[in-house]
Amino acid sequence: MTAPDPDGLLAEQLLRLTRRVHRIQKRHLEHRDLGITPAQSRLLRTLAHYGSPPRMADLAERLEVVPRAVTTLVDGLETAGKVRRVPDPANRRVIRIELTDDGHAALRELRAARRSAAEEILAPLNDGQRAVLGGLLDTLIDGPDNGRDHRHTA
């Protein structure tokens, strides 16, 4: 008989949770009828973190995708009036991407949809469990403390 693989089980649980989160967020987005895909939503959220309009290459790097993927996303969002291409004031050959007023409004709706989805996902947990989960997620996101993984120490 094969011994249980606790790390494999945890990995599977994380993958299943990730898929559930995506499904629920997608449903909340569709409910708000924004006409924005999850990938476009991610690009809008990324744009909002810049102090000034970024270049397409900056967006591709931050999103960890090829530049062509960003072009496709920007094309769709520009057609929908959520973003616009603007020339760089210092170098007119460079194009930057900025949110429009409609893009800012869509971003507010997206944030509300994400909050609603998070409330649905976290509903079974009490405040203490949420605090523990938050701490555990921070640890997983940030990695082991200073490179020390306590499970593998002698």
mmCIF file of C-alpha atoms in Angstrom:
data_model
loop_
_atom_site.group_PDB
_atom_site.id
_atom_site.type_symbol
_atom_site.label_atom_id
_atom_site.label_comp_id
_atom_site.label_asym_id
_atom_site.label_seq_id
_atom_site.Cartn_x
_atom_site.Cartn_y
_atom_site.Cartn_z
ATOM 1 C CA MET A 1 0.000 0.000 0.000
ATOM 2 C CA THR A 2 1.258 3.473 -0.820
ATOM 3 C CA ALA A 3 1.710 5.962 2.004
ATOM 4 C CA PRO A 4 -0.464 9.090 1.775
ATOM 5 C CA ASP A 5 1.202 12.143 0.224
ATOM 6 C CA PRO A 6 0.177 15.106 2.429
ATOM 7 C CA ASP A 7 1.982 17.681 0.241
ATOM 8 C CA GLY A 8 0.311 16.249 -2.850
ATOM 9 C CA LEU A 9 -3.066 16.498 -1.133
ATOM 10 C CA LEU A 10 -2.396 20.107 -0.123
ATOM 11 C CA ALA A 11 -1.318 20.961 -3.669
ATOM 12 C CA GLU A 12 -4.529 19.450 -5.017
ATOM 13 C CA GLN A 13 -6.605 21.371 -2.469
ATOM 14 C CA LEU A 14 -4.897 24.629 -3.440
ATOM 15 C CA LEU A 15 -5.538 23.974 -7.128
ATOM 16 C CA ARG A 16 -9.190 23.140 -6.442
ATOM 17 C CA LEU A 17 -9.576 26.302 -4.343
ATOM 18 C CA THR A 18 -7.962 28.393 -7.079
ATOM 19 C CA ARG A 19 -10.366 26.992 -9.674
ATOM 20 C CA ARG A 20 -13.320 27.650 -7.325
ATOM 21 C CA VAL A 21 -12.180 31.224 -6.722
ATOM 22 C CA HIS A 22 -11.900 31.808 -10.487
ATOM 23 C CA ARG A 23 -15.359 30.318 -11.128
ATOM 24 C CA ILE A 24 -16.984 32.417 -8.409
ATOM 25 C CA GLN A 25 -15.227 35.612 -9.485
ATOM 26 C CA LYS A 26 -16.207 34.974 -13.097
ATOM 27 C CA ARG A 27 -19.840 34.491 -12.044
ATOM 28 C CA HIS A 28 -19.791 37.737 -10.050
ATOM 29 C CA LEU A 29 -18.255 39.566 -13.029
ATOM 30 C CA GLU A 30 -20.895 38.173 -15.378
ATOM 31 C CA HIS A 31 -23.638 39.141 -12.909
ATOM 32 C CA ARG A 32 -22.489 42.767 -13.120
ATOM 33 C CA ASP A 33 -22.583 42.517 -16.931
ATOM 34 C CA LEU A 34 -19.378 44.518 -17.458
ATOM 35 C CA GLY A 35 -18.417 42.661 -20.613
ATOM 36 C CA ILE A 36 -14.873 42.266 -19.262
ATOM 37 C CA THR A 37 -12.985 38.988 -19.274
ATOM 38 C CA PRO A 38 -10.939 37.870 -16.240
ATOM 39 C CA ALA A 39 -7.739 38.609 -18.216
ATOM 40 C CA GLN A 40 -8.961 42.122 -19.062
ATOM 41 C CA SER A 41 -9.912 42.584 -15.418
ATOM 42 C CA ARG A 42 -6.363 41.694 -14.392
ATOM 43 C CA LEU A 43 -4.946 44.201 -16.885
ATOM 44 C CA LEU A 44 -7.218 46.972 -15.565
ATOM 45 C CA ARG A 45 -6.188 46.200 -11.972
ATOM 46 C CA THR A 46 -2.537 46.244 -13.018
ATOM 47 C CA LEU A 47 -2.952 49.580 -14.807
ATOM 48 C CA ALA A 48 -4.430 51.079 -11.647
ATOM 49 C CA HIS A 49 -1.189 50.360 -9.741
ATOM 50 C CA TYR A 50 0.927 52.602 -11.947
ATOM 51 C CA GLY A 51 1.455 56.259 -11.020
ATOM 52 C CA SER A 52 1.620 57.231 -14.683
ATOM 53 C CA PRO A 53 0.513 55.383 -17.816
ATOM 54 C CA PRO A 54 2.827 52.414 -18.498
ATOM 55 C CA ARG A 55 4.165 51.130 -21.809
ATOM 56 C CA MET A 56 2.775 47.903 -23.228
ATOM 57 C CA ALA A 57 6.127 46.238 -22.495
ATOM 58 C CA ASP A 58 5.823 47.270 -18.830
ATOM 59 C CA LEU A 59 2.376 45.699 -18.661
ATOM 60 C CA ALA A 60 3.577 42.501 -20.334
ATOM 61 C CA GLU A 61 6.425 42.208 -17.851
ATOM 62 C CA ARG A 62 4.218 42.889 -14.816
ATOM 63 C CA LEU A 63 1.540 40.445 -16.030
ATOM 64 C CA GLU A 64 4.209 37.892 -17.003
ATOM 65 C CA VAL A 65 2.798 37.441 -20.514
ATOM 66 C CA VAL A 66 4.114 38.020 -24.008
ATOM 67 C CA PRO A 67 3.630 41.546 -25.414
ATOM 68 C CA ARG A 68 1.222 40.233 -28.074
ATOM 69 C CA ALA A 69 -1.161 39.091 -25.322
ATOM 70 C CA VAL A 70 -1.189 42.603 -23.866
ATOM 71 C CA THR A 71 -1.873 44.060 -27.313
ATOM 72 C CA THR A 72 -4.925 41.815 -27.665
ATOM 73 C CA LEU A 73 -6.208 42.750 -24.198
ATOM 74 C CA VAL A 74 -5.632 46.470 -24.784
ATOM 75 C CA ASP A 75 -7.343 46.273 -28.189
ATOM 76 C CA GLY A 76 -10.479 44.822 -26.580
ATOM 77 C CA LEU A 77 -10.471 47.281 -23.683
ATOM 78 C CA GLU A 78 -9.848 50.215 -26.019
ATOM 79 C CA THR A 79 -12.764 49.159 -28.216
ATOM 80 C CA ALA A 80 -14.914 49.023 -25.063
ATOM 81 C CA GLY A 81 -13.748 52.522 -24.062
ATOM 82 C CA LYS A 82 -12.001 51.381 -20.876
ATOM 83 C CA VAL A 83 -8.437 52.345 -21.863
ATOM 84 C CA ARG A 84 -6.753 54.526 -24.453
ATOM 85 C CA ARG A 85 -3.363 54.623 -26.072
ATOM 86 C CA VAL A 86 -1.524 57.898 -25.534
ATOM 87 C CA PRO A 87 1.844 59.060 -26.864
ATOM 88 C CA ASP A 88 4.710 59.335 -24.392
ATOM 89 C CA PRO A 89 5.384 63.053 -23.815
ATOM 90 C CA ALA A 90 9.148 62.490 -23.899
ATOM 91 C CA ASN A 91 9.263 60.131 -26.896
ATOM 92 C CA ARG A 92 6.363 60.188 -29.326
ATOM 93 C CA ARG A 93 7.367 56.782 -30.737
ATOM 94 C CA VAL A 94 6.463 55.215 -27.393
ATOM 95 C CA ILE A 95 2.805 54.482 -26.689
ATOM 96 C CA ARG A 96 1.462 54.354 -23.165
ATOM 97 C CA ILE A 97 -1.819 52.929 -21.898
ATOM 98 C CA GLU A 98 -4.115 54.848 -19.572
ATOM 99 C CA LEU A 99 -7.483 54.209 -17.983
ATOM 100 C CA THR A 100 -10.443 56.238 -19.233
ATOM 101 C CA ASP A 101 -13.258 57.444 -16.986
ATOM 102 C CA ASP A 102 -15.215 54.348 -18.072
ATOM 103 C CA GLY A 103 -12.177 52.265 -17.154
ATOM 104 C CA HIS A 104 -12.079 53.762 -13.657
ATOM 105 C CA ALA A 105 -15.814 53.070 -13.258
ATOM 106 C CA ALA A 106 -15.310 49.484 -14.469
ATOM 107 C CA LEU A 107 -12.472 49.086 -11.970
ATOM 108 C CA ARG A 108 -14.792 50.127 -9.122
ATOM 109 C CA GLU A 109 -17.336 47.545 -10.290
ATOM 110 C CA LEU A 110 -14.602 44.908 -10.578
ATOM 111 C CA ARG A 111 -13.469 45.599 -7.028
ATOM 112 C CA ALA A 112 -17.044 45.267 -5.804
ATOM 113 C CA ALA A 113 -17.412 41.969 -7.691
ATOM 114 C CA ARG A 114 -14.174 40.661 -6.178
ATOM 115 C CA ARG A 115 -15.333 41.674 -2.684
ATOM 116 C CA SER A 116 -18.655 39.880 -3.220
ATOM 117 C CA ALA A 117 -16.835 36.789 -4.453
ATOM 118 C CA ALA A 118 -14.468 36.878 -1.466
ATOM 119 C CA GLU A 119 -17.409 37.199 0.937
ATOM 120 C CA GLU A 120 -19.023 34.145 -0.653
ATOM 121 C CA ILE A 121 -15.814 32.102 -0.507
ATOM 122 C CA LEU A 122 -14.959 33.091 3.064
ATOM 123 C CA ALA A 123 -18.526 32.828 4.423
ATOM 124 C CA PRO A 124 -17.940 29.443 6.155
ATOM 125 C CA LEU A 125 -15.013 30.858 8.181
ATOM 126 C CA ASN A 126 -15.272 32.827 11.418
ATOM 127 C CA ASP A 127 -13.045 35.840 12.121
ATOM 128 C CA GLY A 128 -10.368 33.758 13.868
ATOM 129 C CA GLN A 129 -10.202 31.275 11.008
ATOM 130 C CA ARG A 130 -9.952 34.140 8.512
ATOM 131 C CA ALA A 131 -7.038 35.632 10.456
ATOM 132 C CA VAL A 132 -5.236 32.272 10.496
ATOM 133 C CA LEU A 133 -5.899 31.760 6.795
ATOM 134 C CA GLY A 134 -4.582 35.253 6.035
ATOM 135 C CA GLY A 135 -1.375 34.526 7.928
ATOM 136 C CA LEU A 136 -0.918 31.185 6.191
ATOM 137 C CA LEU A 137 -1.535 32.730 2.771
ATOM 138 C CA ASP A 138 0.992 35.497 3.497
ATOM 139 C CA THR A 139 3.559 32.830 4.362
ATOM 140 C CA LEU A 140 2.841 30.927 1.143
ATOM 141 C CA ILE A 141 2.931 34.084 -0.977
ATOM 142 C CA ASP A 142 6.107 35.478 0.578
ATOM 143 C CA GLY A 143 7.910 32.148 0.845
ATOM 144 C CA PRO A 144 9.803 30.679 3.783
ATOM 145 C CA ASP A 145 11.057 33.121 6.409
ATOM 146 C CA ASN A 146 14.585 34.082 5.324
ATOM 147 C CA GLY A 147 14.956 30.873 3.358
ATOM 148 C CA ARG A 148 14.372 28.675 6.427
ATOM 149 C CA ASP A 149 11.974 25.821 5.843
ATOM 150 C CA HIS A 150 11.427 24.333 9.295
ATOM 151 C CA ARG A 151 10.162 20.980 7.955
ATOM 152 C CA HIS A 152 13.546 20.214 6.414
ATOM 153 C CA THR A 153 15.862 21.213 9.268
ATOM 154 C CA ALA A 154 17.882 18.517 10.977
#
